[in-house]
Amino acid sequence: MIKLIIYVGLGVWGLRSLFAQARPGREMNVAQSAIYWAALRWETDPQKLLAMAAVFDQEGFTPQASALRKRSALEQVSHEQHAARQAALRKALASTDPQAVKTLAAAFEGEGLGDSAQLLHAWARGLEGGRGVHFVPAPPVKRDASASGENTEGATESPPSPPQENIDVNTDRGAL
Amino acid sequence: MTPQNEQYERAVSVAKRARAGDQNAMGMIEQIRINAQGGNQLAQSSHGMISNWLKENPAEGAPVRFSGEVASSLGMLKDPEIEPEVLLGILCGLPLSGDMKAIDAAICLLSFGHPVNTKRIGVIQSAIPTPLKPAFDFGLANASDARQLTPLGSRLSPVEIGHLCAGHTLGTARRIQLARAPGQSVNILGADIGWEMGC
């Protein structure tokens, strides 16, 4: 317990030093952002989260402080609310609408669900990237027929690709 | 605030103004570029910060464009008949493209394709040379776990990083496919996400 208090104290002191010249309304710098996201994704100790939230709040980063506070209380969230969030996450991972996914990611961040939010941000980036990608037939692999024991000329060629189905991320499968 | 942080904030500020159409900011970026080309170290680092910020923060609605080779490789992931060796080669090459969005796009394309099941992964694993199997298997087992994967970047060779990334890409696509299935716990996406979702 004493160790925990010391670690939290040192952490708060370190954060205060980091924020010494921060001003309300300004964007977080790289180091502040890294600390915030590490806490929002991986920290599960409510005491540490509340201590960090207090520092972020004091320095004017109110939305971030709020997210950290909500994360500190995640264990008290009702079963129904967890189930609704799980359903929303599932739906987002089947969605092909990057804007809708980004909106949910932002909502998750605000609720203190940092790792889920990061997954959705990556998913949205993937959807945006996949939109500009067009089908290209993959080349067949040349295999040594004698090594595989197969005997036929032309066995090195793959059969022609069937028409592409069900894998076009441009297809709208329904927004969130 | 450290000088680096201050420089970064100024660089981001100029980039944002230029993005918003401020011609003075555009002129400043052009001057920074000229100075950077002239060998000015401060200008070089500022130019790098501006370029990185603009790349990492694309304008809303701006289409993502990959280079010809990356776009072609990603396009092959849409081929349902793609052979395991070709698939592996593409996934191993993605980190070398320098565009991390290509990995996100690959995960997305694979997750909408054929099931990335144990059988399919087993076939791909059989095409990997023995010395590179540990990197692939680690990426597969720790797919999308940044805390496990990121520190390895500085310790592995480019070829190993390629196989680590291939494992991560296939593993993440597989987890996403599984998470979509009704009745499946979202815990499959990772322990941290499972904790956040009350699993």
Short mmCIF file of C-alpha atoms in Angstrom, two decimals:
data_model
loop_
_atom_site.label_atom_id
_atom_site.label_comp_id
_atom_site.label_asym_id
_atom_site.label_seq_id
_atom_site.Cartn_x
_atom_site.Cartn_y
_atom_site.Cartn_z
CA MET A 1 0.00 0.00 0.00
CA ILE A 2 2.82 2.40 0.92
CA LYS A 3 4.57 1.53 -2.34
CA LEU A 4 1.38 2.26 -4.27
CA ILE A 5 1.05 5.67 -2.60
CA ILE A 6 4.67 6.45 -3.42
CA TYR A 7 4.25 5.41 -7.06
CA VAL A 8 1.04 7.39 -7.45
CA GLY A 9 2.69 10.39 -5.76
CA LEU A 10 5.71 10.19 -8.06
CA GLY A 11 3.44 9.80 -11.07
CA VAL A 12 1.40 12.85 -10.12
CA TRP A 13 4.58 14.85 -9.49
CA GLY A 14 5.93 13.81 -12.88
CA LEU A 15 2.71 14.78 -14.60
CA ARG A 16 2.70 18.16 -12.83
CA SER A 17 6.21 18.82 -14.13
CA LEU A 18 5.14 17.80 -17.60
CA PHE A 19 2.13 20.09 -17.52
CA ALA A 20 4.01 22.97 -15.89
CA GLN A 21 3.60 25.16 -18.95
CA ALA A 22 0.40 23.73 -20.36
CA ARG A 23 -2.49 26.15 -20.75
CA PRO A 24 -6.22 25.48 -20.80
CA GLY A 25 -7.64 25.05 -24.28
CA ARG A 26 -4.36 23.96 -25.83
CA GLU A 27 -3.88 20.60 -27.47
CA MET A 28 -1.86 17.97 -25.68
CA ASN A 29 1.73 17.70 -26.78
CA VAL A 30 3.29 14.41 -27.83
CA ALA A 31 4.35 13.34 -24.34
CA GLN A 32 1.03 14.30 -22.75
CA SER A 33 -0.86 12.47 -25.46
CA ALA A 34 1.29 9.34 -25.00
CA ILE A 35 0.64 9.34 -21.24
CA TYR A 36 -3.07 9.92 -21.74
CA TRP A 37 -3.48 7.10 -24.25
CA ALA A 38 -1.36 4.65 -22.28
CA ALA A 39 -3.58 5.29 -19.25
CA LEU A 40 -6.81 5.17 -21.26
CA ARG A 41 -5.86 1.91 -22.97
CA TRP A 42 -4.09 -0.09 -20.34
CA GLU A 43 -4.40 1.37 -16.84
CA THR A 44 -7.01 -0.42 -14.76
CA ASP A 45 -6.20 0.83 -11.25
CA PRO A 46 -8.97 3.31 -10.30
CA GLN A 47 -6.70 5.20 -7.86
CA LYS A 48 -4.05 5.86 -10.47
CA LEU A 49 -6.66 6.83 -13.05
CA LEU A 50 -8.31 9.30 -10.66
CA ALA A 51 -4.94 10.81 -9.75
CA MET A 52 -4.09 11.29 -13.42
CA ALA A 53 -7.56 12.67 -14.14
CA ALA A 54 -7.05 15.31 -11.45
CA VAL A 55 -3.84 16.50 -13.08
CA PHE A 56 -5.33 16.57 -16.59
CA ASP A 57 -8.35 18.45 -15.24
CA GLN A 58 -6.23 20.99 -13.42
CA GLU A 59 -4.30 21.73 -16.57
CA GLY A 60 -7.38 22.32 -18.67
CA PHE A 61 -7.68 18.98 -20.45
CA THR A 62 -11.24 18.49 -19.23
CA PRO A 63 -12.54 15.92 -21.79
CA GLN A 64 -9.47 13.76 -21.25
CA ALA A 65 -9.85 14.00 -17.48
CA SER A 66 -13.49 13.02 -17.78
CA ALA A 67 -12.56 9.98 -19.90
CA LEU A 68 -10.01 8.87 -17.33
CA ARG A 69 -12.57 9.26 -14.52
CA LYS A 70 -15.09 7.20 -16.43
CA ARG A 71 -12.45 4.53 -16.97
CA SER A 72 -11.79 4.47 -13.24
CA ALA A 73 -15.44 3.56 -12.72
CA LEU A 74 -15.73 0.94 -15.47
CA GLU A 75 -16.06 -1.87 -12.98
CA GLN A 76 -19.28 -0.32 -11.70
CA VAL A 77 -20.92 -0.22 -15.13
CA SER A 78 -24.09 -2.29 -15.31
CA HIS A 79 -24.27 -5.59 -17.15
CA GLU A 80 -26.85 -4.14 -19.56
CA GLN A 81 -24.58 -1.23 -20.44
CA HIS A 82 -21.65 -3.58 -21.04
CA ALA A 83 -23.86 -5.72 -23.27
CA ALA A 84 -24.96 -2.66 -25.26
CA ARG A 85 -21.35 -1.61 -25.74
CA GLN A 86 -20.35 -5.10 -26.85
CA ALA A 87 -23.17 -5.09 -29.39
CA ALA A 88 -22.09 -1.67 -30.68
CA LEU A 89 -18.49 -2.85 -31.01
CA ARG A 90 -19.58 -5.95 -32.93
CA LYS A 91 -21.76 -3.90 -35.21
CA ALA A 92 -18.94 -1.45 -35.89
CA LEU A 93 -16.58 -4.29 -36.82
CA ALA A 94 -19.09 -5.45 -39.43
CA SER A 95 -19.69 -1.92 -40.72
CA THR A 96 -18.12 -0.48 -43.86
CA ASP A 97 -18.85 3.14 -42.97
CA PRO A 98 -15.64 4.73 -41.65
CA GLN A 99 -17.39 7.88 -40.44
CA ALA A 100 -19.83 5.89 -38.32
CA VAL A 101 -16.95 3.83 -36.93
CA LYS A 102 -15.01 6.99 -36.09
CA THR A 103 -18.05 8.42 -34.31
CA LEU A 104 -18.33 5.31 -32.15
CA ALA A 105 -14.57 5.40 -31.52
CA ALA A 106 -14.86 8.96 -30.23
CA ALA A 107 -17.81 7.95 -28.03
CA PHE A 108 -15.85 5.02 -26.64
CA GLU A 109 -12.89 7.29 -25.90
CA GLY A 110 -15.17 9.63 -23.97
CA GLU A 111 -16.43 6.68 -21.93
CA GLY A 112 -12.91 5.62 -21.01
CA LEU A 113 -12.76 2.63 -23.36
CA GLY A 114 -9.37 3.53 -24.82
CA ASP A 115 -8.26 0.19 -26.26
CA SER A 116 -11.63 -0.39 -27.92
CA ALA A 117 -11.49 3.16 -29.31
CA GLN A 118 -8.03 2.54 -30.76
CA LEU A 119 -9.22 -0.69 -32.39
CA LEU A 120 -12.08 1.19 -34.01
CA HIS A 121 -9.81 4.00 -35.19
CA ALA A 122 -7.60 1.37 -36.86
CA TRP A 123 -10.71 -0.27 -38.33
CA ALA A 124 -11.88 3.07 -39.74
CA ARG A 125 -8.43 3.66 -41.27
CA GLY A 126 -8.59 0.19 -42.80
CA LEU A 127 -12.03 0.88 -44.28
CA GLU A 128 -10.85 4.18 -45.74
CA GLY A 129 -7.77 2.50 -47.19
CA GLY A 130 -9.73 -0.46 -48.53
CA ARG A 131 -12.11 1.82 -50.42
CA GLY A 132 -9.45 2.81 -52.92
CA VAL A 133 -8.23 -0.75 -53.49
CA HIS A 134 -9.38 -2.55 -56.61
CA PHE A 135 -9.37 -6.27 -57.28
CA VAL A 136 -6.11 -7.57 -58.75
CA PRO A 137 -5.83 -11.26 -59.66
CA ALA A 138 -3.11 -12.89 -57.57
CA PRO A 139 -0.39 -14.63 -59.57
CA PRO A 140 -0.20 -18.43 -59.41
CA VAL A 141 2.71 -20.01 -57.59
CA LYS A 142 5.12 -22.04 -59.71
CA ARG A 143 5.52 -25.37 -57.98
CA ASP A 144 7.89 -28.18 -58.84
CA ALA A 145 5.56 -30.89 -60.17
CA SER A 146 8.09 -33.67 -59.52
CA ALA A 147 8.47 -32.60 -55.89
CA SER A 148 4.75 -32.62 -55.27
CA GLY A 149 4.27 -35.89 -57.12
CA GLU A 150 1.69 -34.35 -59.39
CA ASN A 151 1.89 -35.16 -63.02
CA THR A 152 0.41 -32.85 -65.51
CA GLU A 153 1.46 -30.02 -67.64
CA GLY A 154 -0.17 -26.84 -66.59
CA ALA A 155 -0.52 -28.03 -63.01
CA THR A 156 1.45 -24.98 -62.02
CA GLU A 157 -1.39 -22.72 -63.00
CA SER A 158 -4.20 -21.95 -60.63
CA PRO A 159 -7.73 -22.18 -61.92
CA PRO A 160 -9.12 -18.85 -63.03
CA SER A 161 -10.44 -16.76 -60.20
CA PRO A 162 -14.18 -16.75 -59.83
CA PRO A 163 -15.95 -13.41 -59.76
CA GLN A 164 -15.28 -11.59 -56.54
CA GLU A 165 -18.11 -11.90 -54.07
CA ASN A 166 -18.78 -10.74 -50.57
CA ILE A 167 -15.39 -9.23 -49.98
CA ASP A 168 -15.75 -5.77 -51.35
CA VAL A 169 -15.46 -3.38 -48.44
CA ASN A 170 -17.12 -0.73 -50.57
CA THR A 171 -20.35 -2.62 -50.27
CA ASP A 172 -22.45 -0.96 -47.67
CA ARG A 173 -23.39 -3.53 -45.08
CA GLY A 174 -25.28 -1.06 -43.00
CA ALA A 175 -24.11 1.84 -40.93
CA LEU A 176 -24.01 1.76 -37.20
CA MET B 1 7.82 22.90 -22.27
CA THR B 2 10.85 21.50 -24.03
CA PRO B 3 12.13 23.15 -27.23
CA GLN B 4 11.11 19.99 -29.15
CA ASN B 5 7.54 20.19 -27.88
CA GLU B 6 7.39 23.87 -28.68
CA GLN B 7 8.74 23.23 -32.18
CA TYR B 8 6.18 20.44 -32.66
CA GLU B 9 3.30 22.65 -31.56
CA ARG B 10 4.39 25.40 -33.93
CA ALA B 11 4.77 22.90 -36.77
CA VAL B 12 1.27 21.50 -36.12
CA SER B 13 -0.15 25.00 -35.92
CA VAL B 14 1.33 25.92 -39.31
CA ALA B 15 0.12 22.62 -40.82
CA LYS B 16 -3.41 23.22 -39.51
CA ARG B 17 -3.49 26.77 -40.85
CA ALA B 18 -2.26 25.59 -44.24
CA ARG B 19 -4.90 22.85 -44.25
CA ALA B 20 -7.52 25.52 -43.54
CA GLY B 21 -6.35 27.48 -46.57
CA ASP B 22 -4.12 30.10 -44.91
CA GLN B 23 -1.78 31.20 -47.69
CA ASN B 24 0.75 32.68 -45.27
CA ALA B 25 1.08 29.26 -43.63
CA MET B 26 1.47 27.64 -47.05
CA GLY B 27 4.22 30.13 -47.82
CA MET B 28 5.92 29.35 -44.52
CA ILE B 29 5.86 25.62 -45.28
CA GLU B 30 7.34 26.29 -48.72
CA GLN B 31 10.10 28.39 -47.13
CA ILE B 32 10.74 25.66 -44.54
CA ARG B 33 11.00 23.14 -47.36
CA ILE B 34 13.52 25.29 -49.22
CA ASN B 35 15.57 25.77 -46.05
CA ALA B 36 15.41 22.05 -45.32
CA GLN B 37 16.70 21.27 -48.78
CA GLY B 38 19.48 23.78 -48.14
CA GLY B 39 20.66 21.72 -45.18
CA ASN B 40 19.17 23.72 -42.27
CA GLN B 41 18.69 21.11 -39.54
CA LEU B 42 15.94 22.97 -37.70
CA ALA B 43 14.02 23.35 -40.95
CA GLN B 44 14.57 19.69 -41.76
CA SER B 45 13.08 18.53 -38.46
CA SER B 46 10.21 21.04 -38.74
CA HIS B 47 9.49 19.90 -42.28
CA GLY B 48 9.44 16.29 -41.07
CA MET B 49 7.01 17.18 -38.27
CA ILE B 50 4.69 19.01 -40.67
CA SER B 51 4.78 16.18 -43.22
CA ASN B 52 4.13 13.54 -40.57
CA TRP B 53 1.25 15.48 -39.04
CA LEU B 54 -0.39 16.00 -42.42
CA LYS B 55 0.01 12.30 -43.25
CA GLU B 56 -1.33 11.16 -39.89
CA ASN B 57 -4.24 13.60 -39.95
CA PRO B 58 -5.77 13.43 -43.41
CA ALA B 59 -8.47 15.94 -44.21
CA GLU B 60 -11.98 14.69 -43.50
CA GLY B 61 -13.32 12.84 -46.49
CA ALA B 62 -9.96 12.78 -48.24
CA PRO B 63 -9.53 9.46 -50.03
CA VAL B 64 -6.64 7.30 -48.91
CA ARG B 65 -4.33 6.54 -51.83
CA PHE B 66 -1.63 3.90 -51.74
CA SER B 67 1.38 3.81 -54.02
CA GLY B 68 1.00 1.64 -57.13
CA GLU B 69 2.84 -1.38 -55.75
CA VAL B 70 1.06 -1.33 -52.37
CA ALA B 71 -2.33 -0.79 -54.03
CA SER B 72 -1.65 -3.73 -56.35
CA SER B 73 -0.61 -5.97 -53.43
CA LEU B 74 -3.69 -5.01 -51.43
CA GLY B 75 -5.84 -5.62 -54.50
CA MET B 76 -4.61 -9.23 -54.60
CA LEU B 77 -5.98 -9.73 -51.08
CA LYS B 78 -9.40 -9.43 -52.70
CA ASP B 79 -8.67 -12.49 -54.82
CA PRO B 80 -10.40 -15.43 -53.11
CA GLU B 81 -8.04 -17.84 -54.89
CA ILE B 82 -4.87 -16.22 -53.62
CA GLU B 83 -2.30 -18.87 -52.75
CA PRO B 84 -0.78 -18.99 -49.26
CA GLU B 85 2.74 -18.20 -50.48
CA VAL B 86 1.54 -15.12 -52.34
CA LEU B 87 -0.56 -13.99 -49.39
CA LEU B 88 2.37 -14.41 -47.03
CA GLY B 89 4.68 -12.50 -49.35
CA ILE B 90 2.25 -9.59 -49.56
CA LEU B 91 1.70 -9.41 -45.80
CA CYS B 92 5.45 -9.62 -45.08
CA GLY B 93 6.09 -6.75 -47.49
CA LEU B 94 3.54 -4.33 -46.00
CA PRO B 95 5.76 -2.96 -43.18
CA LEU B 96 8.45 -2.19 -45.75
CA SER B 97 6.03 0.03 -47.65
CA GLY B 98 6.33 2.54 -44.81
CA ASP B 99 2.59 3.16 -44.89
CA MET B 100 1.02 1.72 -41.76
CA LYS B 101 -2.46 2.34 -43.17
CA ALA B 102 -1.73 -0.46 -45.62
CA ILE B 103 -1.66 -2.91 -42.70
CA ASP B 104 -5.01 -1.62 -41.42
CA ALA B 105 -6.43 -1.95 -44.94
CA ALA B 106 -5.07 -5.50 -45.24
CA ILE B 107 -6.73 -6.50 -41.95
CA CYS B 108 -9.98 -5.00 -43.17
CA LEU B 109 -9.85 -6.75 -46.56
CA LEU B 110 -8.93 -10.12 -45.05
CA SER B 111 -11.64 -9.90 -42.44
CA PHE B 112 -14.26 -9.46 -45.18
CA GLY B 113 -12.83 -12.37 -47.17
CA HIS B 114 -12.74 -16.11 -46.66
CA PRO B 115 -12.60 -17.28 -43.04
CA VAL B 116 -9.11 -16.89 -41.59
CA ASN B 117 -9.43 -20.16 -39.72
CA THR B 118 -6.93 -22.54 -38.16
CA LYS B 119 -6.72 -24.61 -41.34
CA ARG B 120 -5.92 -21.64 -43.55
CA ILE B 121 -3.38 -20.29 -41.07
CA GLY B 122 -1.80 -23.74 -40.83
CA VAL B 123 -1.28 -23.81 -44.61
CA ILE B 124 0.36 -20.38 -44.47
CA GLN B 125 2.53 -21.44 -41.51
CA SER B 126 3.79 -24.40 -43.51
CA ALA B 127 5.15 -22.00 -46.14
CA ILE B 128 7.30 -20.11 -43.61
CA PRO B 129 11.00 -21.00 -43.28
CA THR B 130 11.72 -22.48 -39.85
CA PRO B 131 13.91 -19.59 -38.55
CA LEU B 132 11.10 -17.12 -39.21
CA LYS B 133 8.28 -19.17 -37.68
CA PRO B 134 8.75 -17.75 -34.13
CA ALA B 135 8.27 -14.18 -35.39
CA PHE B 136 5.11 -15.14 -37.30
CA ASP B 137 3.72 -17.16 -34.38
CA PHE B 138 4.40 -14.34 -31.92
CA GLY B 139 2.58 -11.86 -34.16
CA LEU B 140 -0.31 -14.29 -34.51
CA ALA B 141 -0.58 -14.97 -30.77
CA ASN B 142 -0.27 -11.29 -29.83
CA ALA B 143 -2.21 -9.83 -32.75
CA SER B 144 -3.14 -6.16 -32.24
CA ASP B 145 -1.44 -6.07 -28.82
CA ALA B 146 0.68 -2.95 -29.21
CA ARG B 147 2.36 -3.48 -25.84
CA GLN B 148 3.77 -6.81 -26.99
CA LEU B 149 4.49 -6.03 -30.64
CA THR B 150 5.84 -2.48 -30.65
CA PRO B 151 8.96 -3.09 -28.49
CA LEU B 152 10.09 -5.84 -30.86
CA GLY B 153 10.46 -3.44 -33.77
CA SER B 154 13.96 -2.35 -32.79
CA ARG B 155 15.19 -5.89 -32.03
CA LEU B 156 14.17 -7.78 -35.15
CA SER B 157 15.56 -7.82 -38.67
CA PRO B 158 13.37 -6.44 -41.49
CA VAL B 159 12.55 -10.00 -42.63
CA GLU B 160 11.48 -10.98 -39.11
CA ILE B 161 9.43 -7.80 -38.79
CA GLY B 162 7.69 -8.76 -42.02
CA HIS B 163 6.72 -12.16 -40.62
CA LEU B 164 5.74 -10.64 -37.26
CA CYS B 165 3.48 -8.25 -39.14
CA ALA B 166 2.03 -11.08 -41.25
CA GLY B 167 1.12 -12.94 -38.06
CA HIS B 168 -0.38 -9.80 -36.54
CA THR B 169 -2.41 -9.03 -39.68
CA LEU B 170 -3.84 -12.53 -40.03
CA GLY B 171 -4.40 -12.84 -36.27
CA THR B 172 -6.28 -9.54 -36.09
CA ALA B 173 -8.42 -10.37 -39.12
CA ARG B 174 -9.24 -13.72 -37.55
CA ARG B 175 -10.16 -12.16 -34.20
CA ILE B 176 -12.41 -9.61 -35.91
CA GLN B 177 -14.17 -12.36 -37.87
CA LEU B 178 -14.70 -14.33 -34.66
CA ALA B 179 -15.89 -11.28 -32.70
CA ARG B 180 -18.62 -10.67 -35.30
CA ALA B 181 -20.09 -14.10 -34.69
CA PRO B 182 -23.21 -14.02 -32.51
CA GLY B 183 -22.62 -15.37 -29.03
CA GLN B 184 -18.86 -14.98 -29.27
CA SER B 185 -17.28 -12.91 -26.49
CA VAL B 186 -15.53 -9.73 -27.61
CA ASN B 187 -12.79 -10.85 -25.23
CA ILE B 188 -11.39 -12.57 -28.34
CA LEU B 189 -10.24 -9.11 -29.49
CA GLY B 190 -7.81 -8.87 -26.59
CA ALA B 191 -7.71 -8.93 -22.83
CA ASP B 192 -7.69 -5.13 -22.53
CA ILE B 193 -10.77 -4.78 -24.71
CA GLY B 194 -12.38 -7.64 -22.80
CA TRP B 195 -11.80 -5.79 -19.52
CA GLU B 196 -13.27 -2.57 -20.92
CA MET B 197 -16.33 -4.45 -22.17
CA GLY B 198 -16.92 -6.19 -18.85
CA CYS B 199 -16.11 -9.70 -20.09
#
